[in-house]
PDB file of N, CA and C in Angstrom:
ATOM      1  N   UNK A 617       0.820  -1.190   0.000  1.00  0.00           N
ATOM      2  CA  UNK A 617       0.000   0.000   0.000  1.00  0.00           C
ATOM      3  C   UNK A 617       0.864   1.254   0.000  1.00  0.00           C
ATOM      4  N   UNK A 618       2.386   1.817   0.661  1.00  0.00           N
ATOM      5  CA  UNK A 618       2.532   2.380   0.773  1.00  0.00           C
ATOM      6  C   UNK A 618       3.489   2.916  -0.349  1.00  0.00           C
ATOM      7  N   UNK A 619       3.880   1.560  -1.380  1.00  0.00           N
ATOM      8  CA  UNK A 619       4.583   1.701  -2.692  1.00  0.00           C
ATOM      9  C   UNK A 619       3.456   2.315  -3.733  1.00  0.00           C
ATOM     10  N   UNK A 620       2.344   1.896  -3.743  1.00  0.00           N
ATOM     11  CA  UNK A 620       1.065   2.847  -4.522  1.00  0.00           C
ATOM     12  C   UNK A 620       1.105   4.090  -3.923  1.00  0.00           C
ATOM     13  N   UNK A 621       0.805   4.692  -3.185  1.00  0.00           N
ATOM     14  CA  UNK A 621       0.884   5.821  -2.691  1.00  0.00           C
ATOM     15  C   UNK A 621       1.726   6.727  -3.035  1.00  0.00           C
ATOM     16  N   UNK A 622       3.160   5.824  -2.689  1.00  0.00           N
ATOM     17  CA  UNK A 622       4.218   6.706  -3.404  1.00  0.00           C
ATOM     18  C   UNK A 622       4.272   7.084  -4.748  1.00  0.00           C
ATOM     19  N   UNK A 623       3.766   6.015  -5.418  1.00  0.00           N
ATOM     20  CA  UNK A 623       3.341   5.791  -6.620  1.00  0.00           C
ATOM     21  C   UNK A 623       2.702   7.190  -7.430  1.00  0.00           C
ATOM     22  N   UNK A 624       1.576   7.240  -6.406  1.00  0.00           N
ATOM     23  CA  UNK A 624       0.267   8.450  -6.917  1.00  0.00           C
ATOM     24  C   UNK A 624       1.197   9.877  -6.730  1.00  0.00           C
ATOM     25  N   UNK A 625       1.744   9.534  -5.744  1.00  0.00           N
ATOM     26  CA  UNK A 625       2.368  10.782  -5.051  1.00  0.00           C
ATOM     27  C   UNK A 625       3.618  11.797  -6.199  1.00  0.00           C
ATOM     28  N   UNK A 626       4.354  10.497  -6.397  1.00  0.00           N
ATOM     29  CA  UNK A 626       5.353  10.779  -7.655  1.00  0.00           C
ATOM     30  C   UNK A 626       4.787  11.067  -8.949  1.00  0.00           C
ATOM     31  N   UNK A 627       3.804  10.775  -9.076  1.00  0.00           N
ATOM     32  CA  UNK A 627       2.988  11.022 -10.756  1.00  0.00           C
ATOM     33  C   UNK A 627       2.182  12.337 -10.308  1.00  0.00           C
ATOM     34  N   UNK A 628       1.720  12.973  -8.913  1.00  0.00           N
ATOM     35  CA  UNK A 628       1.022  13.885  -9.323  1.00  0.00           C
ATOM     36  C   UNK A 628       1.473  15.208  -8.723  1.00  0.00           C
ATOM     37  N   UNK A 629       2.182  14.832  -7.284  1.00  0.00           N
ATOM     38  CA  UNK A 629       2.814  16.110  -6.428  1.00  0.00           C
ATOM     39  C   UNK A 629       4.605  15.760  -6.367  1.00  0.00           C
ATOM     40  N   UNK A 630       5.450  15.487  -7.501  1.00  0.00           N
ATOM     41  CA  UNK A 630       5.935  15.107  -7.216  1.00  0.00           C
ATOM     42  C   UNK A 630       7.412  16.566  -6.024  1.00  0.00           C
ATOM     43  N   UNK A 631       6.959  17.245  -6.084  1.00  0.00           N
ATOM     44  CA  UNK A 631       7.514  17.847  -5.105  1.00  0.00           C
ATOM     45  C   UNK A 631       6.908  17.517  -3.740  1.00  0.00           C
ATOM     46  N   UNK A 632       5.753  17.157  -3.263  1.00  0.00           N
ATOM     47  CA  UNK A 632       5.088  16.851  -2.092  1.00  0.00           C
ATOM     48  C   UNK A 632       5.987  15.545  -1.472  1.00  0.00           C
ATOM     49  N   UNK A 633       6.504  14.503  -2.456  1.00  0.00           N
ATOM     50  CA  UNK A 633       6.677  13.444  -2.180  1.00  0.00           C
ATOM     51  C   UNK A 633       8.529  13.629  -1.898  1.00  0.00           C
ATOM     52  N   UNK A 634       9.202  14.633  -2.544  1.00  0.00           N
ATOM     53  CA  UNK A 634      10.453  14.954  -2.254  1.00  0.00           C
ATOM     54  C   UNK A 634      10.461  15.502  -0.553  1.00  0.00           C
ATOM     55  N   UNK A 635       9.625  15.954  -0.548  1.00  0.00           N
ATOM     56  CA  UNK A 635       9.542  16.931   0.670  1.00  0.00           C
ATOM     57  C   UNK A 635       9.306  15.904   2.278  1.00  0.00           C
ATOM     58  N   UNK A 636       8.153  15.471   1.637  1.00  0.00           N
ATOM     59  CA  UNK A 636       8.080  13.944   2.778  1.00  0.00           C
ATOM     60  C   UNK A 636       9.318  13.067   3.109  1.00  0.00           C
ATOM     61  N   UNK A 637       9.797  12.460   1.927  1.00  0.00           N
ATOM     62  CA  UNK A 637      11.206  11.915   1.779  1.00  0.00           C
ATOM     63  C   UNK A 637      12.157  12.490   2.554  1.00  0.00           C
ATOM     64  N   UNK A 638      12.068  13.631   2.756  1.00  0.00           N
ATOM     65  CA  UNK A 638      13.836  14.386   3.048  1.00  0.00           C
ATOM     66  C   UNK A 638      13.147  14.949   4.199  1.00  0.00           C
ATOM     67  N   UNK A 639      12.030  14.504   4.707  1.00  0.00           N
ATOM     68  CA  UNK A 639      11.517  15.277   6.693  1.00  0.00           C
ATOM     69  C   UNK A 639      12.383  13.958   7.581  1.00  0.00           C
ATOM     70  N   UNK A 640      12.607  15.016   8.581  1.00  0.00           N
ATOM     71  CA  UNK A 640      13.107  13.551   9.727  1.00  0.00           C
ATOM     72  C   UNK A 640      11.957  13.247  10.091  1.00  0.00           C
ATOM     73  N   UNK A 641      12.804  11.962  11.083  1.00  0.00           N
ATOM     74  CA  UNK A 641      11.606  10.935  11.478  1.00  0.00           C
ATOM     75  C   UNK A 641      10.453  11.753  12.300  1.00  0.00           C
ATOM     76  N   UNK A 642       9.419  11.361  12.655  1.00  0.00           N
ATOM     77  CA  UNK A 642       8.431  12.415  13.864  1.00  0.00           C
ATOM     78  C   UNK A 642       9.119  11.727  15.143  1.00  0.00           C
ATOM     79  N   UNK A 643       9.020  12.481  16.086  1.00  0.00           N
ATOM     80  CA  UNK A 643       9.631  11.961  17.572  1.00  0.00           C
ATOM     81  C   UNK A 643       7.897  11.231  18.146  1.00  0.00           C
ATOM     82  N   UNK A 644       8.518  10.469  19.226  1.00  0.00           N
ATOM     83  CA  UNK A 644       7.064   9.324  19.481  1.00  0.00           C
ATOM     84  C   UNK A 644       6.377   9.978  20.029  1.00  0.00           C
ATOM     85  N   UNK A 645       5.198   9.670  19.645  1.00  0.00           N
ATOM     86  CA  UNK A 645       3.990   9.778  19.869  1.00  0.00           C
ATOM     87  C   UNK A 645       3.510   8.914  20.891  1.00  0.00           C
ATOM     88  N   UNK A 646       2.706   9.721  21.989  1.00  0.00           N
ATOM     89  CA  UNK A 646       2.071   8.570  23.043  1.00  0.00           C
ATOM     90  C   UNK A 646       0.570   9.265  23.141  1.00  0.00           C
ATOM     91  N   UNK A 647      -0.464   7.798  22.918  1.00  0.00           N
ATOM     92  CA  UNK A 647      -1.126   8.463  23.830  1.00  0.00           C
ATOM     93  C   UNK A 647      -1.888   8.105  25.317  1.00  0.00           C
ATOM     94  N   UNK A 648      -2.647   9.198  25.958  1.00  0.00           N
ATOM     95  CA  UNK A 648      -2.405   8.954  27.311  1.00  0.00           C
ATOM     96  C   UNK A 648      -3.846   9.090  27.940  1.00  0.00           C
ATOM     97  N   UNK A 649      -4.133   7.862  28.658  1.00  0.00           N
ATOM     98  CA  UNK A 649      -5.307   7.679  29.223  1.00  0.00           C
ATOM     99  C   UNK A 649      -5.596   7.488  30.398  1.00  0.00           C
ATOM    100  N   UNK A 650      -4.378   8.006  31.081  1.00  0.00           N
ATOM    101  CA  UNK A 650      -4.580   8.376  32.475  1.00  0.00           C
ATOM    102  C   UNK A 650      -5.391   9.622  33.051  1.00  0.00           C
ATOM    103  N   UNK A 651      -6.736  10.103  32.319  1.00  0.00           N
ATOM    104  CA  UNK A 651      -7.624  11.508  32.636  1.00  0.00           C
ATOM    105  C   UNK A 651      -8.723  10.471  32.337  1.00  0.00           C
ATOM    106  N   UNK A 652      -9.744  11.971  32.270  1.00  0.00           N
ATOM    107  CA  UNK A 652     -10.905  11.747  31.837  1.00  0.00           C
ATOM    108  C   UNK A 652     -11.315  11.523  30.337  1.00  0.00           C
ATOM    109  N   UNK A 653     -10.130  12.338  29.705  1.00  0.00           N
ATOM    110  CA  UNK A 653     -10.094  12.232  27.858  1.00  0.00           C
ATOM    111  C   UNK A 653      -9.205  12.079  28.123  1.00  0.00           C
ATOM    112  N   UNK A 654      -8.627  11.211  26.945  1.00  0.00           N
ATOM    113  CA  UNK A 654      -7.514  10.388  26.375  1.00  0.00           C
ATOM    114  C   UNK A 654      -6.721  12.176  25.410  1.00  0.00           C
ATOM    115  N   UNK A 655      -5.198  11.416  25.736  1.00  0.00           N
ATOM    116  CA  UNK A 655      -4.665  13.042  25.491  1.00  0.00           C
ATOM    117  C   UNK A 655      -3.559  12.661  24.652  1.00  0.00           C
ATOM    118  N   UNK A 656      -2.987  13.678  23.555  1.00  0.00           N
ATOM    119  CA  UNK A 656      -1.595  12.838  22.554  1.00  0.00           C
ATOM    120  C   UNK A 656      -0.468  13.763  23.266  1.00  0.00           C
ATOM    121  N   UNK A 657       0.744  13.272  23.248  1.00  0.00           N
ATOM    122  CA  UNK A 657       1.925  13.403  24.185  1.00  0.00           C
ATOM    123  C   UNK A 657       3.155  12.906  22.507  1.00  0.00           C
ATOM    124  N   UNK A 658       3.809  14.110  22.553  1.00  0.00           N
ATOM    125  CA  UNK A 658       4.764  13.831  20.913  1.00  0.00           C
ATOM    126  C   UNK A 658       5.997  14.441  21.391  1.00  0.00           C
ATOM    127  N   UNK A 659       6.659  13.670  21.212  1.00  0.00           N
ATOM    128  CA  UNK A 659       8.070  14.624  21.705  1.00  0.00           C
ATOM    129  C   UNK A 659       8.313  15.312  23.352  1.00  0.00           C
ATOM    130  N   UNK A 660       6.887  14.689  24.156  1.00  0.00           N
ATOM    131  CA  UNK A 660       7.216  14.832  25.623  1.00  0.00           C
ATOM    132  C   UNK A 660       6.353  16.115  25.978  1.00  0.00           C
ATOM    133  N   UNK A 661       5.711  16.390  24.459  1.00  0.00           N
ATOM    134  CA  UNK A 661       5.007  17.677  24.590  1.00  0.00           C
ATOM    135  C   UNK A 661       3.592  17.503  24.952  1.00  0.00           C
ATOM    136  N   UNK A 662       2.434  17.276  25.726  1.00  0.00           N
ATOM    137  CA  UNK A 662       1.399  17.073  25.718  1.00  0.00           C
ATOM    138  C   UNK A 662       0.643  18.069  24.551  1.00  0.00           C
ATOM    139  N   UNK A 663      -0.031  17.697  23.915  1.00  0.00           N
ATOM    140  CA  UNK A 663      -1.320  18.628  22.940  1.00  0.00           C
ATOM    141  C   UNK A 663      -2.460  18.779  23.427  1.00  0.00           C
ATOM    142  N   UNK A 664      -3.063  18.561  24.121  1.00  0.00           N
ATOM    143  CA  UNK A 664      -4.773  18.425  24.448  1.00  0.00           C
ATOM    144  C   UNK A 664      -4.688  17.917  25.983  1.00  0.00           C
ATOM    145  N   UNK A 665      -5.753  18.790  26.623  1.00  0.00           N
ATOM    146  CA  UNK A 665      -6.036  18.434  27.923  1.00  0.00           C
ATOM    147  C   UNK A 665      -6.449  16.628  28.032  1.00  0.00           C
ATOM    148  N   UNK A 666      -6.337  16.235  29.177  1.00  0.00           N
ATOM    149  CA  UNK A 666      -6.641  15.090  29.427  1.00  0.00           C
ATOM    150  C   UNK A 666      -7.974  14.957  30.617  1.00  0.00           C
ATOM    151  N   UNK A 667      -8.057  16.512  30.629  1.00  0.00           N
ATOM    152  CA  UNK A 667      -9.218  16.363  31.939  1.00  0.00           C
ATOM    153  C   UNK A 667     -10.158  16.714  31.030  1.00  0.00           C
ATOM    154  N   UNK A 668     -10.675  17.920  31.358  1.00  0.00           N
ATOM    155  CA  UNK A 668     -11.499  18.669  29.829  1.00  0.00           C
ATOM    156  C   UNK A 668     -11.242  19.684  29.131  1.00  0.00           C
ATOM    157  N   UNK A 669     -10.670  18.851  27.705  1.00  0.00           N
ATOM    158  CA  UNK A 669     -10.662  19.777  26.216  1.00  0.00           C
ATOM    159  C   UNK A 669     -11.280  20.994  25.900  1.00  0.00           C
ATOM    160  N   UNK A 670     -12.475  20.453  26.310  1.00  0.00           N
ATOM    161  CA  UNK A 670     -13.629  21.407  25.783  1.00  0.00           C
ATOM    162  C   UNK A 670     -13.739  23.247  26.726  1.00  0.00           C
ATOM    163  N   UNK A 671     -13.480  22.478  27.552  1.00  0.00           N
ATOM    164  CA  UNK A 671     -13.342  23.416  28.778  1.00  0.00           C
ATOM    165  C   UNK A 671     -12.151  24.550  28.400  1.00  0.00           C
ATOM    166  N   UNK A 672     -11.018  23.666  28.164  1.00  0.00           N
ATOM    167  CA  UNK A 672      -9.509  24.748  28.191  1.00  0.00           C
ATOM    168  C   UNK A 672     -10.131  24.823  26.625  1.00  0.00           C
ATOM    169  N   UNK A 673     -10.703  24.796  25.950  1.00  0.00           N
ATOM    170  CA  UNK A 673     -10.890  25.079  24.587  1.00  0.00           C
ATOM    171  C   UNK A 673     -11.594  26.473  24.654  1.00  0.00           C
ATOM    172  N   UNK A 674     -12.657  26.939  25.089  1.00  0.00           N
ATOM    173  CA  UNK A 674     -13.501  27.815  25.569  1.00  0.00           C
ATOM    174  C   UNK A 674     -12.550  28.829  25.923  1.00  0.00           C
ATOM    175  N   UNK A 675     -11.580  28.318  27.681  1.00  0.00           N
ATOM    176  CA  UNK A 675     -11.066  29.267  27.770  1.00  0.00           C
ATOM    177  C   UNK A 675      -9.871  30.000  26.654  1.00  0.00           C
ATOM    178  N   UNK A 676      -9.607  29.146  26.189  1.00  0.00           N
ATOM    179  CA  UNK A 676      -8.274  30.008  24.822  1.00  0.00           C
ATOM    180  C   UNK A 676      -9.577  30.628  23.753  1.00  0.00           C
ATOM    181  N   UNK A 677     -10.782  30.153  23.433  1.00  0.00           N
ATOM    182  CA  UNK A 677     -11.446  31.140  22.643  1.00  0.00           C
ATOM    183  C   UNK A 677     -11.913  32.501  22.934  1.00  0.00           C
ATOM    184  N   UNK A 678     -11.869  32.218  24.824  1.00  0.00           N
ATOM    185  CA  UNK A 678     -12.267  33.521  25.224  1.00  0.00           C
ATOM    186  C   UNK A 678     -11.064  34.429  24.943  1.00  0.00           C
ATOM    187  N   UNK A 679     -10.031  34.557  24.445  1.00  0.00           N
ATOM    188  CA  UNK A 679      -9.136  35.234  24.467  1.00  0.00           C
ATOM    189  C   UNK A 679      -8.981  35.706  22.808  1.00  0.00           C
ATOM    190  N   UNK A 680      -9.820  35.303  22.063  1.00  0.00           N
ATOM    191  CA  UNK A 680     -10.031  35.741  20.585  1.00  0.00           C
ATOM    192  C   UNK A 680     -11.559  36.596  20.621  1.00  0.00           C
ATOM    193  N   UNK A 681     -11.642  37.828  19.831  1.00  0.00           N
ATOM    194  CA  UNK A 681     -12.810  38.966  20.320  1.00  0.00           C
ATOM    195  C   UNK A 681     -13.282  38.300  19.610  1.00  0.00           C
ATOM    196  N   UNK A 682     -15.092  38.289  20.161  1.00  0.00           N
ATOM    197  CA  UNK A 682     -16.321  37.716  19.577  1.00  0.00           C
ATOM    198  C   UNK A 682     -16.569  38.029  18.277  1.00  0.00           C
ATOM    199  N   UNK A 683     -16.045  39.333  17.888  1.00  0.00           N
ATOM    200  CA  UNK A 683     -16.665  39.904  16.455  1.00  0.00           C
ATOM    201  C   UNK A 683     -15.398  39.584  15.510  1.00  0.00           C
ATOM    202  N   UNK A 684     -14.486  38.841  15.644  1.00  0.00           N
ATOM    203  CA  UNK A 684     -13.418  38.252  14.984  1.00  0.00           C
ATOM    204  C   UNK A 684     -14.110  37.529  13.669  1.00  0.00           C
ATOM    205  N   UNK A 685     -14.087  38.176  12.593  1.00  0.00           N
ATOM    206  CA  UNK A 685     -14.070  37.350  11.509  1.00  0.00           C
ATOM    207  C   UNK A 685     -13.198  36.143  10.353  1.00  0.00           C
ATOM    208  N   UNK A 686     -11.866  36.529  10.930  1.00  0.00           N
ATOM    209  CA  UNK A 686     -11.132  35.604  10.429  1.00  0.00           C
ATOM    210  C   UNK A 686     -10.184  35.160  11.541  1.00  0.00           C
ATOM    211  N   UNK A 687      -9.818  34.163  12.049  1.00  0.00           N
ATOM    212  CA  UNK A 687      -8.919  33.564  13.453  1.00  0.00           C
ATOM    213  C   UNK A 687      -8.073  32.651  12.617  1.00  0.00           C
ATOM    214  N   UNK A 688      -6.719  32.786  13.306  1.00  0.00           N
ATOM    215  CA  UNK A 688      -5.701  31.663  13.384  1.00  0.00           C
ATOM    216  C   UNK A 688      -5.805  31.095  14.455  1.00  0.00           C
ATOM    217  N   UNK A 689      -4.916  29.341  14.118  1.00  0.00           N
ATOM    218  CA  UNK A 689      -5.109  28.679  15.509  1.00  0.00           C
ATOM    219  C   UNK A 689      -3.626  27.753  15.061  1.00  0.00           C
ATOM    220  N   UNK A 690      -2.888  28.296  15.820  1.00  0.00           N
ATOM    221  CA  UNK A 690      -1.132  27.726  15.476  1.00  0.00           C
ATOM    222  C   UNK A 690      -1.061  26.113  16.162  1.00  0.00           C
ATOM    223  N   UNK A 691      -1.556  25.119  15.276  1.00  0.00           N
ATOM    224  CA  UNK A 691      -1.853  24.150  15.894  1.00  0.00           C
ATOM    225  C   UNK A 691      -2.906  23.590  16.643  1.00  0.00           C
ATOM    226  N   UNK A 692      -3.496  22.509  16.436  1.00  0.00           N
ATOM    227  CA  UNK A 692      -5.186  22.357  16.832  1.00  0.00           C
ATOM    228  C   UNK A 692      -5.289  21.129  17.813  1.00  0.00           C
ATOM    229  N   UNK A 693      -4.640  20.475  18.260  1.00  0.00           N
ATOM    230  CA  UNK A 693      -4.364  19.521  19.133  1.00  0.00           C
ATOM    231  C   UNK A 693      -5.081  18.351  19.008  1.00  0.00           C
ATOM    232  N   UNK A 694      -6.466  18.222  19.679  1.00  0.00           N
ATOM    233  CA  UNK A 694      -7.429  17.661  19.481  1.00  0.00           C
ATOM    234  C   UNK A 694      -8.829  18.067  18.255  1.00  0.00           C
ATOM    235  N   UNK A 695      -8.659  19.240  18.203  1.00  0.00           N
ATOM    236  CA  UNK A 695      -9.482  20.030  17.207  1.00  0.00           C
ATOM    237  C   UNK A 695     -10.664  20.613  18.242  1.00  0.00           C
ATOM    238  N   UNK A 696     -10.628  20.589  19.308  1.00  0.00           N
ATOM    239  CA  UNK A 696     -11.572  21.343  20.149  1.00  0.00           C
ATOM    240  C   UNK A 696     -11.227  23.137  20.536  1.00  0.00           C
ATOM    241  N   UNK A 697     -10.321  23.362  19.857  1.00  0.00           N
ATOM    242  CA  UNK A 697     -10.420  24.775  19.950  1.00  0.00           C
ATOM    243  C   UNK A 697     -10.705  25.592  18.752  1.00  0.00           C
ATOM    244  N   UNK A 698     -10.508  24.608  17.438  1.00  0.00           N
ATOM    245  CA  UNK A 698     -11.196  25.029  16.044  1.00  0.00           C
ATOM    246  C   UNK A 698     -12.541  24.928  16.277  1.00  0.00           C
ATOM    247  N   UNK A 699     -13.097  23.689  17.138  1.00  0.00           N
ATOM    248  CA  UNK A 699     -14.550  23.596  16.643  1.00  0.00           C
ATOM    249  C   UNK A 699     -15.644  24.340  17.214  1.00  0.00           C
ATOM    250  N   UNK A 700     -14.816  24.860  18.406  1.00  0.00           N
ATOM    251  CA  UNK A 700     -15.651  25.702  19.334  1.00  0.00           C
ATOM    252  C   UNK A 700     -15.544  27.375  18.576  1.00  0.00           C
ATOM    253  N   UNK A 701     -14.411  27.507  18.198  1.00  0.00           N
ATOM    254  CA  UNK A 701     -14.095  29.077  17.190  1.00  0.00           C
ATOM    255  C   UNK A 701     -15.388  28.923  16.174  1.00  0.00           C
ATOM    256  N   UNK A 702     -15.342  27.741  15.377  1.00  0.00           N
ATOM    257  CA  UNK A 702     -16.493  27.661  14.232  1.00  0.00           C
ATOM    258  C   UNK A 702     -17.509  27.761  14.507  1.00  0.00           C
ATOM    259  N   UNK A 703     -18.032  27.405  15.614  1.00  0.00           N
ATOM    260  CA  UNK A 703     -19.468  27.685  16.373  1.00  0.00           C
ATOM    261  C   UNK A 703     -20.201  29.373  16.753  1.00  0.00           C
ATOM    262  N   UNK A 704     -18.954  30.416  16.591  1.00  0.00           N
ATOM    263  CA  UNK A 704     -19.387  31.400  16.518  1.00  0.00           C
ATOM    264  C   UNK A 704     -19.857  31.940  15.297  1.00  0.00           C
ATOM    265  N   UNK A 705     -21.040  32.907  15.216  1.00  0.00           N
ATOM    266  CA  UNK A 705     -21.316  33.257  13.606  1.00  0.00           C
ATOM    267  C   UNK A 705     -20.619  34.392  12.988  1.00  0.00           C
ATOM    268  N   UNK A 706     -19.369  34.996  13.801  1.00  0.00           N
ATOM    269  CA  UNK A 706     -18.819  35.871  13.402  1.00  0.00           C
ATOM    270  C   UNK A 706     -17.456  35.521  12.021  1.00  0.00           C
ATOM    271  N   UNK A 707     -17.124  34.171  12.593  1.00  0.00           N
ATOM    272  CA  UNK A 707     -16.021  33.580  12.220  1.00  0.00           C
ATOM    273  C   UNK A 707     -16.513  33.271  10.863  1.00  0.00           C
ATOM    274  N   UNK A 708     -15.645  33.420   9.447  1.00  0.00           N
ATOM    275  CA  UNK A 708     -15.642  33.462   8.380  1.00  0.00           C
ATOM    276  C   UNK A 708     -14.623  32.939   7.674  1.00  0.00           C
ATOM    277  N   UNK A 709     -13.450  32.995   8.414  1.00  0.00           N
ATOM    278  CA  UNK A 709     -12.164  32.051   7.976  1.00  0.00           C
ATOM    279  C   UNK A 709     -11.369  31.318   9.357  1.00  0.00           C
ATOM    280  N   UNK A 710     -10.932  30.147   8.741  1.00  0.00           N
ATOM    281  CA  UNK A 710     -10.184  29.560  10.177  1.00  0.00           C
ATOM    282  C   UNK A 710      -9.149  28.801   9.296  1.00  0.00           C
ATOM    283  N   UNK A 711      -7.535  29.514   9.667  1.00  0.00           N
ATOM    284  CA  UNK A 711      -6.541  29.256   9.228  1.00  0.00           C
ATOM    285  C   UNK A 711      -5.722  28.144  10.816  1.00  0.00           C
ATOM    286  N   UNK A 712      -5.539  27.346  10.666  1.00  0.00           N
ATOM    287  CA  UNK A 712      -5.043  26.001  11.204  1.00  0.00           C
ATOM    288  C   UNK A 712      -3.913  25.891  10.481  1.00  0.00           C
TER     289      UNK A 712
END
């Protein structure tokens, strides 16, 4: 499967597939189910709460103004701080 892929990859992006090729390895990935939500841990770095997401998600949206029509989000962890941004009707673009 992953010789097709390369396959598609080389016939259609073949700069996409140079670029993959020549990244180092990713450092490990864990994930961790010692909370209430299960949480990813990469390089020793935790991404996402393990108690509640949703919760610390809210609070980092409260820190973007309500009438914000276009928001960045430098990394999305679990995706609970995009999905809660999208839920406002102000928001019109969401760069991730």
């Amino acid at each position: 499967m992953i010789e097709a892929n390369r396959a598609v990859l080389a016939e259609r992006w073949p700069e996409l597939l140079r670029w993959i090729e020549e990244a180092s390895e990713p450092e490990k990935a864990e994930l961790l189910r010692d909370g209430p939500a299960p949480a990813l841990r990469i390089g020793g770095v935790q991404l996402s709460s393990s108690y509640d997401p949703r919760a610390e998600a809210e609070v980092q949206a409260a820190l973007v103004p309500e009438a914000a029509d276009a928001v960045t989000c430098y990394g999305f962890a679990g995706g609970e701080l995009p999905r809660v941004l999208l839920r406002r009707p102000a928001v019109r673009a969401l760069t991730v």
